[in-house]
XYZ file of C-alpha atoms in Angstrom:
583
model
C 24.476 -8.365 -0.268
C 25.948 -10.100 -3.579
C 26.253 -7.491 -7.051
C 26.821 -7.514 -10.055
C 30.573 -9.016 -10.702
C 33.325 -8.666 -13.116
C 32.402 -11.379 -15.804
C 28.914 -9.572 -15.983
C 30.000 -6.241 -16.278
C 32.242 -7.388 -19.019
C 29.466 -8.875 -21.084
C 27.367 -5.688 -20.553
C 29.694 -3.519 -22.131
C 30.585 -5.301 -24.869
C 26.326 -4.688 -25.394
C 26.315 -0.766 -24.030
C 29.994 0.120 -24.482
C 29.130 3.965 -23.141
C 28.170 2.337 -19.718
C 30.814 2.961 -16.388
C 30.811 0.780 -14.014
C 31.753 1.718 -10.516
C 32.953 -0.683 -7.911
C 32.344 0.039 -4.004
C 33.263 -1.817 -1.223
C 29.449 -3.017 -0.421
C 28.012 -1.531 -3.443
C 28.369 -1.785 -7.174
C 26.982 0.528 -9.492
C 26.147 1.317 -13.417
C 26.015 4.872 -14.705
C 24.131 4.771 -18.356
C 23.622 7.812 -20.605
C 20.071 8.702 -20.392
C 19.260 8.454 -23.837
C 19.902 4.573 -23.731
C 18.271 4.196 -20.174
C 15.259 2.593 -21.271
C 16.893 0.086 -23.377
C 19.400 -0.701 -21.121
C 17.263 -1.531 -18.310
C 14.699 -3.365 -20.220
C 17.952 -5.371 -21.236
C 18.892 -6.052 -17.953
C 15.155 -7.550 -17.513
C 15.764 -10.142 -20.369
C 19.091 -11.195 -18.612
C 17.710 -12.023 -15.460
C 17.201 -8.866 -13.742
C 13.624 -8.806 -13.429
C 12.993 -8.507 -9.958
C 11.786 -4.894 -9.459
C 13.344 -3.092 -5.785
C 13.327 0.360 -5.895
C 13.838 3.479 -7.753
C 14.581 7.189 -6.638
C 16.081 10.348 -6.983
C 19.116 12.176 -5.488
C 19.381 15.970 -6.152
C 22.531 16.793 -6.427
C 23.303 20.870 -6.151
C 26.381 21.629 -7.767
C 25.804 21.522 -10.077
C 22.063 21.445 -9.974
C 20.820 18.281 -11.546
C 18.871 15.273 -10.584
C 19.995 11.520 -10.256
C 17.663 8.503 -11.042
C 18.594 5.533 -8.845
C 17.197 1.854 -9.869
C 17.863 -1.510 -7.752
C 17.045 -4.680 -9.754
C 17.232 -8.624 -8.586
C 18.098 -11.226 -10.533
C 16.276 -14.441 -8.402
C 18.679 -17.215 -10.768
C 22.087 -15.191 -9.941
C 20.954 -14.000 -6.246
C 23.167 -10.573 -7.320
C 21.799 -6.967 -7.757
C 22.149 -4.505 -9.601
C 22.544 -0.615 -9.438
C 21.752 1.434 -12.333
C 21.984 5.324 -12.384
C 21.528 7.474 -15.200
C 21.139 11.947 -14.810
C 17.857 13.346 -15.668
C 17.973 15.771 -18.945
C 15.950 19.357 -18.311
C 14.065 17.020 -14.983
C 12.809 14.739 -17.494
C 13.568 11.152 -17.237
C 11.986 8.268 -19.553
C 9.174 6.063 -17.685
C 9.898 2.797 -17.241
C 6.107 1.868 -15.611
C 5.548 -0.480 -19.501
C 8.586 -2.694 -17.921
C 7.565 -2.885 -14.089
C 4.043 -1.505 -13.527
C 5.221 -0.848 -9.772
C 7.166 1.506 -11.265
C 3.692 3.844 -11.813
C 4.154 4.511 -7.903
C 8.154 4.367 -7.342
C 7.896 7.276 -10.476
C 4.944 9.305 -9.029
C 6.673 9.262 -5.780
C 9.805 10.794 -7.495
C 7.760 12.902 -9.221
C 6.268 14.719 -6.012
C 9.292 14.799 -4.302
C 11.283 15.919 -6.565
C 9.663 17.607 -9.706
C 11.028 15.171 -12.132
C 9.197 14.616 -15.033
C 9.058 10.979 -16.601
C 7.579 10.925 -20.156
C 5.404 8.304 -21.288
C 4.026 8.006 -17.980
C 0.647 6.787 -17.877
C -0.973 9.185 -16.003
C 1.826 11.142 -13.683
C 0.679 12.744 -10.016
C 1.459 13.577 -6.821
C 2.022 10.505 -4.654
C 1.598 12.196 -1.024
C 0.893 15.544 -1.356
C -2.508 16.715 -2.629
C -2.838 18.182 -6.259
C -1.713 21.714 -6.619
C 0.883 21.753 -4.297
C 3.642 24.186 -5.265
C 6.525 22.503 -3.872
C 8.700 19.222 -3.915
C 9.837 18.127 -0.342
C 12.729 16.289 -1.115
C 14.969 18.499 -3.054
C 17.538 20.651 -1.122
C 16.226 23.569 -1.382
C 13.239 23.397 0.465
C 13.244 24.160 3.959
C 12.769 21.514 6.611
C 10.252 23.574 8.447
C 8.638 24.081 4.969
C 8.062 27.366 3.283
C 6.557 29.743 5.752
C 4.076 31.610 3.222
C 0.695 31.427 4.692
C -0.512 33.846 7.092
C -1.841 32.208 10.750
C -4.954 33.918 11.609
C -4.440 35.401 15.276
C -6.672 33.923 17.949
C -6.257 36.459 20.528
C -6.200 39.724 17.773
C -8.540 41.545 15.793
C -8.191 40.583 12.247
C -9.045 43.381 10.699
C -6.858 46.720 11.073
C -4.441 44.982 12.605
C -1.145 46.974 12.307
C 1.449 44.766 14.646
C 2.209 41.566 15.552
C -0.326 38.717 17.302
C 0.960 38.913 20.942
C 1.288 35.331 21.409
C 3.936 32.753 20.530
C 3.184 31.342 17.131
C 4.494 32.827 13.958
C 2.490 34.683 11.809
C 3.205 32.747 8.813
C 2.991 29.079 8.377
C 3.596 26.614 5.653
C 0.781 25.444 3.461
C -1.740 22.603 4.266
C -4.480 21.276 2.446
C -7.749 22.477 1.844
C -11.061 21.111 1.165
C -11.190 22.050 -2.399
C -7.459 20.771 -2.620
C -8.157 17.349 -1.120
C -11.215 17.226 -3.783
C -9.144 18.042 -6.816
C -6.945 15.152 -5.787
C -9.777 12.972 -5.670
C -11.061 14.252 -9.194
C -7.651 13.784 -10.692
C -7.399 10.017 -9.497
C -10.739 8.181 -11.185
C -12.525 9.197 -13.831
C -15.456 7.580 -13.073
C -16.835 4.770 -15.920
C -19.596 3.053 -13.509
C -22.207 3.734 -11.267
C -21.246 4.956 -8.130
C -17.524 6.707 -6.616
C -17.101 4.638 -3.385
C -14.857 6.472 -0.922
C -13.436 4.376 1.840
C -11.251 5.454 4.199
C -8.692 7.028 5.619
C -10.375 6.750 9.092
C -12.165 3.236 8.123
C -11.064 0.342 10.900
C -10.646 -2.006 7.724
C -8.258 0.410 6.395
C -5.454 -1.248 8.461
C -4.591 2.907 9.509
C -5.105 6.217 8.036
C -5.157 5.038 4.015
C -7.853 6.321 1.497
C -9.249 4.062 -1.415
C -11.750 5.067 -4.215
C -13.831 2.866 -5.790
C -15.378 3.215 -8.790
C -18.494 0.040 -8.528
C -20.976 -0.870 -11.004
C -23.074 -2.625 -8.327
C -20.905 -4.446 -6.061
C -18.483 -5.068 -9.083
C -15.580 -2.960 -8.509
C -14.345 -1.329 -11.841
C -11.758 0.352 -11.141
C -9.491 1.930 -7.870
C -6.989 3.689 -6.622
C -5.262 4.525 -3.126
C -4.557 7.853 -1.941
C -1.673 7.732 0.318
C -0.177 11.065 2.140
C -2.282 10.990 5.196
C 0.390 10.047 7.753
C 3.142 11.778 5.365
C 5.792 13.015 7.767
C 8.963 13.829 5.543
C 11.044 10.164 7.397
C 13.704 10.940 4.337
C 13.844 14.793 4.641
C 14.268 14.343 8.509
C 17.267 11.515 7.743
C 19.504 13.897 5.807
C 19.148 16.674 8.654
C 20.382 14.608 11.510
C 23.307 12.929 12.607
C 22.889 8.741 11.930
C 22.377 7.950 15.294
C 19.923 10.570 16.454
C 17.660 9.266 12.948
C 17.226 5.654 14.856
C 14.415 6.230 17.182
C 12.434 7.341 13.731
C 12.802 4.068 12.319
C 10.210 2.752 15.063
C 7.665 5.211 13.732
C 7.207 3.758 10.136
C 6.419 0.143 10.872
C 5.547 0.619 14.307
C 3.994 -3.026 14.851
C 7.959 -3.641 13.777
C 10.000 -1.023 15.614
C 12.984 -3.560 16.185
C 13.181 -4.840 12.435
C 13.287 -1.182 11.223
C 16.171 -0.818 13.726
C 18.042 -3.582 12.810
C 17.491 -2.906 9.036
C 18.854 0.572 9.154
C 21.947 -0.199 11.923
C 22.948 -2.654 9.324
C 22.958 0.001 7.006
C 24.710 2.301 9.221
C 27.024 0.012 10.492
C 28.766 -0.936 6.729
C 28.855 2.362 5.977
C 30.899 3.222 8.730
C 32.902 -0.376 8.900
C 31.302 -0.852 12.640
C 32.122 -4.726 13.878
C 29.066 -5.487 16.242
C 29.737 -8.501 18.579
C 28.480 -12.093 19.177
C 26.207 -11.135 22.102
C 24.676 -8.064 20.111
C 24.013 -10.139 16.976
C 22.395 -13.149 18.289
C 20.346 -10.720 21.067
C 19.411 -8.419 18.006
C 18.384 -11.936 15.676
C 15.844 -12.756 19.388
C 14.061 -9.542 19.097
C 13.522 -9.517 15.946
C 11.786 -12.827 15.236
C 10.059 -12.235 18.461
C 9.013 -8.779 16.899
C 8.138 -10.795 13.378
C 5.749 -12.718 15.449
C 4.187 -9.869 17.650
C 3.542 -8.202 14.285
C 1.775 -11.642 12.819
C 0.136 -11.610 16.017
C -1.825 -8.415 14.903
C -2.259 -8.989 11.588
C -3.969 -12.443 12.449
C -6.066 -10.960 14.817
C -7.119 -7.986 13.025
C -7.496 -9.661 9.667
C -9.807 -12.471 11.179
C -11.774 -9.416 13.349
C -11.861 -7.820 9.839
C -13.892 -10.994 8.431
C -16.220 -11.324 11.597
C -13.946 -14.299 13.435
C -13.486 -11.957 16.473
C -12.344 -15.151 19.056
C -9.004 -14.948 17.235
C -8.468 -11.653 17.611
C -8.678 -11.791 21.343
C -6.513 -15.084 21.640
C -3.904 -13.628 19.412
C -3.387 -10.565 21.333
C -3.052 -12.649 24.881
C 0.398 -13.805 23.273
C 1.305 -10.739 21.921
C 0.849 -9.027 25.428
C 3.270 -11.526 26.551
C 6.266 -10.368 23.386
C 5.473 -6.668 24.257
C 6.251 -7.341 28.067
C 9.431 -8.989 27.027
C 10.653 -6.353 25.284
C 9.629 -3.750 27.505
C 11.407 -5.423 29.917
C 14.586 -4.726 28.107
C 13.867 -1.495 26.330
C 11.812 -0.444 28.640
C 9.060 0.784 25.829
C 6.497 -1.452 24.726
C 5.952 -0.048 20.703
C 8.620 2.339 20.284
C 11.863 0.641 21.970
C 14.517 2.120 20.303
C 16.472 -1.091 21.587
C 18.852 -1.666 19.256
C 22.100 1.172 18.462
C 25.170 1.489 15.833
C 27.522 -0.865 16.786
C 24.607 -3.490 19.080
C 22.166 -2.275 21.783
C 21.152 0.230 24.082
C 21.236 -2.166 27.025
C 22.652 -5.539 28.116
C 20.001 -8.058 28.515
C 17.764 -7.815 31.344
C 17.851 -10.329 34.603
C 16.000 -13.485 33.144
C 15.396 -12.769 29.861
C 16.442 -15.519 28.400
C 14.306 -18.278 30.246
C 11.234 -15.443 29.979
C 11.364 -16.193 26.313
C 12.449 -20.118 26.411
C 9.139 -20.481 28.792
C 7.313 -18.474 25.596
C 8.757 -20.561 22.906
C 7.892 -23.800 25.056
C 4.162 -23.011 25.607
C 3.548 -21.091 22.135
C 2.858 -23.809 19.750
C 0.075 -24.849 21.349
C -1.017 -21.419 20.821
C -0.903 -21.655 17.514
C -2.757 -24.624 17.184
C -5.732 -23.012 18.684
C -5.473 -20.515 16.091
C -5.298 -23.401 13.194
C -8.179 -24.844 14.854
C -10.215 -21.511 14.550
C -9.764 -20.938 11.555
C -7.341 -23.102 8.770
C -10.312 -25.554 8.149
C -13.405 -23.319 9.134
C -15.717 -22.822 5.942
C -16.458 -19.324 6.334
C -12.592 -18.505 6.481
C -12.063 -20.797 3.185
C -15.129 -18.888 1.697
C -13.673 -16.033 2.336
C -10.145 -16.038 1.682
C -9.499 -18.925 -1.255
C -9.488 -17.845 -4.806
C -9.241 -14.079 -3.470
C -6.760 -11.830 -4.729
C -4.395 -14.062 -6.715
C -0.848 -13.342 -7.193
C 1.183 -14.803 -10.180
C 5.124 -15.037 -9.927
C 4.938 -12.789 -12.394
C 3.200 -10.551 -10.450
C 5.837 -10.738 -7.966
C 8.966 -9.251 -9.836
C 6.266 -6.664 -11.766
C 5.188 -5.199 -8.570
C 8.510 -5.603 -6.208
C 6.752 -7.895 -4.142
C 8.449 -9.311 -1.132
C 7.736 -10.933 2.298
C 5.176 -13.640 2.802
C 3.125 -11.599 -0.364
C 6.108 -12.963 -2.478
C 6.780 -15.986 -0.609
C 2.710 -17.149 -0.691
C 3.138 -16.982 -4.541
C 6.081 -19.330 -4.450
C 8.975 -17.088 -4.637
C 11.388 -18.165 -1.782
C 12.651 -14.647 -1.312
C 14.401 -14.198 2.272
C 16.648 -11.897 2.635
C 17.555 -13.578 5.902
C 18.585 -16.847 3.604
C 19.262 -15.267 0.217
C 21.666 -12.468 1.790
C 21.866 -12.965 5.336
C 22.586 -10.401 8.131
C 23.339 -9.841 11.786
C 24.086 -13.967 11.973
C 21.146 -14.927 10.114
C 23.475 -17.353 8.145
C 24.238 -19.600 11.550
C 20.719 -20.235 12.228
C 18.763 -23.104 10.846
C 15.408 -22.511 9.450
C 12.749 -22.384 6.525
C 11.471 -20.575 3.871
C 7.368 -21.517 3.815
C 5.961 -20.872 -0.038
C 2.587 -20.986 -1.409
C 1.527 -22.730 -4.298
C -1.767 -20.615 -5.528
C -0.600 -17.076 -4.176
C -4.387 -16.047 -2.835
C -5.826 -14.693 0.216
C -6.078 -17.997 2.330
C -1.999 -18.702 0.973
C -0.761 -15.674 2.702
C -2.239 -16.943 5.558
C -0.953 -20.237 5.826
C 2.561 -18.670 5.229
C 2.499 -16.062 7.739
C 1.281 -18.642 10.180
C 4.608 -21.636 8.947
C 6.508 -18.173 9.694
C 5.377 -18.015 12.823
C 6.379 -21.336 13.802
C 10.115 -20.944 11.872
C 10.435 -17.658 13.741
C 9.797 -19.953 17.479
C 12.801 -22.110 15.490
C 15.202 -19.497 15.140
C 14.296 -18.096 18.603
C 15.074 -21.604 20.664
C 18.721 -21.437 18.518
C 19.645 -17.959 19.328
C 18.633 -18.618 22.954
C 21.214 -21.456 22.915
C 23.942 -19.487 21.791
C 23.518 -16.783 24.100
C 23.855 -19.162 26.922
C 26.827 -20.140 25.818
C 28.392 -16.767 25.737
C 29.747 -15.383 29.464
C 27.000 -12.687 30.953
C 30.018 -10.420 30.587
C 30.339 -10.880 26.878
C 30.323 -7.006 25.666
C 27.141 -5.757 24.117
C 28.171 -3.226 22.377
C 31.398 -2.429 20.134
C 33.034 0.192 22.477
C 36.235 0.185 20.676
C 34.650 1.940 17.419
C 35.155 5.687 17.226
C 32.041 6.293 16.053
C 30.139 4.608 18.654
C 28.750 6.031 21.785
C 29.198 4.147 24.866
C 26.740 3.078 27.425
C 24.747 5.961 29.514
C 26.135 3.800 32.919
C 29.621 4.036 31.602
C 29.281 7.862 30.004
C 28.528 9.524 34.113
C 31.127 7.382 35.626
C 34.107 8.064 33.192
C 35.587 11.078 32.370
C 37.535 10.146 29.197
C 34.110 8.434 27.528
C 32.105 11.325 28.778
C 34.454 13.578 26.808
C 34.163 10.954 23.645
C 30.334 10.949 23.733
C 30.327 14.725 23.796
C 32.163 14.751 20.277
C 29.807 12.620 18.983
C 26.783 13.951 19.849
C 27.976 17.291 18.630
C 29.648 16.690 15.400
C 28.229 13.450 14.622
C 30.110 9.857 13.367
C 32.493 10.993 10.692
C 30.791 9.171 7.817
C 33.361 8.178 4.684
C 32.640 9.040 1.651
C 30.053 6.335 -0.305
C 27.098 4.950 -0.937
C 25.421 1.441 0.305
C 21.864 -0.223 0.286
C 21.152 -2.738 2.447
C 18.056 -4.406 3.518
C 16.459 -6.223 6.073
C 13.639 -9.218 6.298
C 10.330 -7.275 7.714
C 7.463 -8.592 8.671
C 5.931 -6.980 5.438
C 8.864 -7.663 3.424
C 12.313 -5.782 2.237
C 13.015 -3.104 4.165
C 15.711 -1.425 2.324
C 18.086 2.065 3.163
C 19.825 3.516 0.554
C 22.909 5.864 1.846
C 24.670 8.451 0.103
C 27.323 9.924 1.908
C 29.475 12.594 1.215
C 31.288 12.143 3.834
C 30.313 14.080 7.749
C 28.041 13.357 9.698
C 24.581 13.319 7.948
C 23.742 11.354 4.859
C 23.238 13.649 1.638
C 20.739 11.021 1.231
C 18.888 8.789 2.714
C 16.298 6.236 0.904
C 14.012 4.262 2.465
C 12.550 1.549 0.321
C 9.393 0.580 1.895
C 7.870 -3.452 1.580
C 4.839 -1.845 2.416
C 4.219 0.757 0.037
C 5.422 -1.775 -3.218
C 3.157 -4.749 -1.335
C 0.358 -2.297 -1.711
C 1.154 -0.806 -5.452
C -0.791 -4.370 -6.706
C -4.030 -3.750 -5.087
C -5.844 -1.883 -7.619
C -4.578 -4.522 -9.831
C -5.844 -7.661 -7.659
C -9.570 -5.780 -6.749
C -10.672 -5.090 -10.237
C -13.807 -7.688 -10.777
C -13.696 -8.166 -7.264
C -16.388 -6.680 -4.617
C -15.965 -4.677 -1.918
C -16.559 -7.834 0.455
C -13.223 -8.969 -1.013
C -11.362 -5.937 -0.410
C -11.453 -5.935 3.233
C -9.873 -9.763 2.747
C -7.455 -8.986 0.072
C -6.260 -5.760 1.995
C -5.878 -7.722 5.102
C -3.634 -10.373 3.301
C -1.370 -7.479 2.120
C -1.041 -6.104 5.362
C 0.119 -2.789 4.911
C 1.480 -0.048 7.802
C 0.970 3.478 6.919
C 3.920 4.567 8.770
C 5.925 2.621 6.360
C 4.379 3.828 2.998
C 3.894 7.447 4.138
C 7.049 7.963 5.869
């Protein structure tokens, strides 16, 4: 991942002589007095840097202050950069008037954290309902939560009770929502101009999983909207900082879970520079075979869904008789079908299974004729076209405003690939394309996902060839590193390893001190982890920038005009995971 260089620093502190500039081995970074924040970064847009990634917080306890982090693009230069600046009294200046995805990215920080950003449009909790007390993410609150509710006993009297409830729970609890809570966060969202408050969601089937929408409709017109995310909120970040690196993998496959293998590679990446881990041939090429298969598996059930979603059910069924096929590939390896945790620090869990390899050369033979009996369903068929052109139109602009990436970016004709742009795990030795739209609507995000499929069957049939090539002894796995554990087989037959693997699983990899973000190419788009370490065995934090949750930011943006009709198409076409944007 390319950053800012030395020539560019130089010219932007000739402009903001108070800035610092730090340089890390996979990371540079800008610290900026918080009084000239704002200018700065708008600064930074007019130079290039327009491309909107992330922003978030670090809370930092001695002493107690908070950090703003922000991660800008520049699409001309293909560099990034890093630009932090310290909060003053947990107040930090909103930036939402230069990115608008920046509305979410600052809410988010917002409940997490308690910071404050002034001139914010209209500043509120992101996940957590309205009048919650507490912000998850700083270090002070407990992982458990606070325990300040009292559990009503089931097998006690209530009244004159003088002891303790016989059974096993605890008495106290930590605070959930209530009826009249999950109301006032309703009533804080829309203040309704038109006719009628539409509420769909979380549980709707068109809702793509557990996500809540209001609309505000004058007729079928919709006037305004707004998402209310939290429902499958389970703390991914909070959980990160509290465990060792390797024992956080297996929660990767629980945010994008129609993606559990690109959320492993994107974090092992991660992992893996931040503690200098060397992964070999066999591991990189294997790990580049699962994930494109994974890429289409996830396609697979978008297509199918999103057509069921418009009435076209034929091509849901056909698209999930391939995708069976993918899920018993890599349950034949992993030996879990959703959540494989497959891939490790330093390569995989397992050596390939018996006959892998011509299991998936007899899938990439036979599957484009699959896909041409999806094209044939649907690509020409009027309803589709009725449906889906002229729907939910994305600019380029649109694109760096709202941190757009994956085929959302791409069908607006932005080739952003992180596998091409800043390529990882070997992604630079294979040969393939970047498919781009040329109207950025509903029916382009199709036709991009599906020329993804087909480059994905590419890049399969070329990593297939070079692991042929490589003897079935090739190692797997970089044994050699100190920080990685070695095979279960090898751990019960060998006393010295055995001894190894207890160290690590006890005190953890000893992490240097640092920082890094680095991101992989998901299905839904950038997949990002940001890593602080200061040094042991747990990150002191642990960001994870979600494709998902940005991809999603636009939609109130896109729907307004539209009908409701065009919201099941438009949401389709963005294809969100809640396990991603919760987290």
């Amino acid at each position: 991942m390319q950053w800012l260089d030395s020539s560019l620093s130089e010219q932007l502190k000739k402009v903001f002589p108070n800035i610092s500039i730090e340089d890390g081995p996979y990371l540079s970074s800008i610290s900026i007095p918080t009084d000239e924040l704002l200018r700065f970064l708008s600064h930074l847009k007019s130079e290039g840097f327009k491309h909107f990634i992330d922003h978030t917080i670090v809370h930092h306890q001695a002493p107690e202050r908070f950090e703003g982090i922000y991660i800008l693009y520049n699409p001309e230069l293909n560099k990034r950069a890093l630009v932090r600046a310290f909060s003053k009294d947990s107040k930090l200046p909103s930036i939402e008037k230069l990115w608008p995805c920046a509305k979410w990215a600052e809410r988010e920080a917002y409940d997490m954290f308690g910071v404050i950003y002034e001139g914010h449009e209209n500043l509120r909790r992101m996940f957590m309902w309205e009048g919650y007390p507490y912000h998850p993410l700083r270090k002070d609150f407990p992982l458990s939560g606070p325990q300040d509710v009292e559990l009503p006993s089931l097998t006690e009297l209530y009244a004159g009770r003088d002891q303790e409830p016989s059974h096993d729970f605890e008495l106290y609890h930590t605070k959930v929502a209530t009826l009249q809570d999950l109301e006032k966060t309703q009533y804080s969202r829309l203040n309704k101009k038109a006719q009628l408050m539409l509420n769909w969601g979380p549980l709707h089937p068109g809702t793509h999983g557990t996500i809540w929408f209001l609309f505000d409709l004058d007729g079928e017109r919709v006037v305004q909207s707004d998402v209310i995310l939290g429902q499958l909120h389970r703390g991914m970040e909070k959980l990160a900082e509290n465990l060792y690196y390797f024992q956080f993998l297996p929660y990767t496959d629980r945010m994008d879970y129609i993606s559990a293998i690109c959320n492993e590679l994107a974090y092992v990446c991660a992992v893996e520079k931040l503690l200098k881990v060397e992964v070999p041939e066999k591991a990189l090429y294997a790990r580049v075979m699962f994930a494109e298969l994974q890429r289409i598996n996830s396609h697979l059930l978008w297509l199918g869904t999103g057509a069921l979603d418009l009435g076209a059910l034929t091509v849901f069924l056909y698209a999930f008789r391939e995708r069976e096929k993918i899920m018993d590939i890599i349950e034949g390896n992993a030996g879990f079908r959703l959540t494989s945790a497959f891939l490790r620090i330093g390569g995989l869990h397992y050596d390939l299974a018996e006959g892998t390899l011509d299991v998936v050369e007899a899938f990439v033979k036979d599957f484009p004729q699959r896909l041409s009996e999806y094209h044939s369903l649907l690509t020409r068929n009027r309803i589709w076209l009725r449906r889906t052109r002229d729907i939910g139109v994305i600019t380029r602009q649109d694109v760096f405003d709202y941190g757009l990436s994956g085929p959302v970016a791409r069908a607006s004709g932005i080739a952003y690939d992180l596998r091409k742009l800043q390529p990882y795990s070997g992604y630079e030795e294979f040969e393939f394309d970047i498919p781009v739209g040329e109207v950025g609507d509903v029916y382009d995000r199709y036709l991009v996902r599906m020329e993804e499929i087909k480059q994905s069957i590419r890049i399969i049939s070329q990593a297939i060839s070079k692991l042929k090539k490589l003897p079935k002894s090739a190692p797997y796995v970089n044994k050699q590193h100190p920080s990685v554990m070695a095979p279960k087989e090898e751990v019960f037959k060998d006393l010295q390893d055995m001894v190894k693997n207890f160290r690590i699983v006890v005190h953890g990899e000893s992490a240097p001190i640092g920082e890094v973000y680095s991101a992989g190419e998901n299905p839904r788009g950038e997949l990002g982890f940001y890593i602080l370490s200061k040094g042991g065995s747990k990150p002191y934090r642990l960001r994870i920038r979600s494709g998902a949750l940005y991809n999603l930011s636009i939609f109130p943006k896109l729907i307004k005009d539209g009908t409701i009709a065009d919201a099941i198409a438009l949401l389709g076409s963005l294809d969100p995971v809640v396990g991603e944007t919760d987290r």
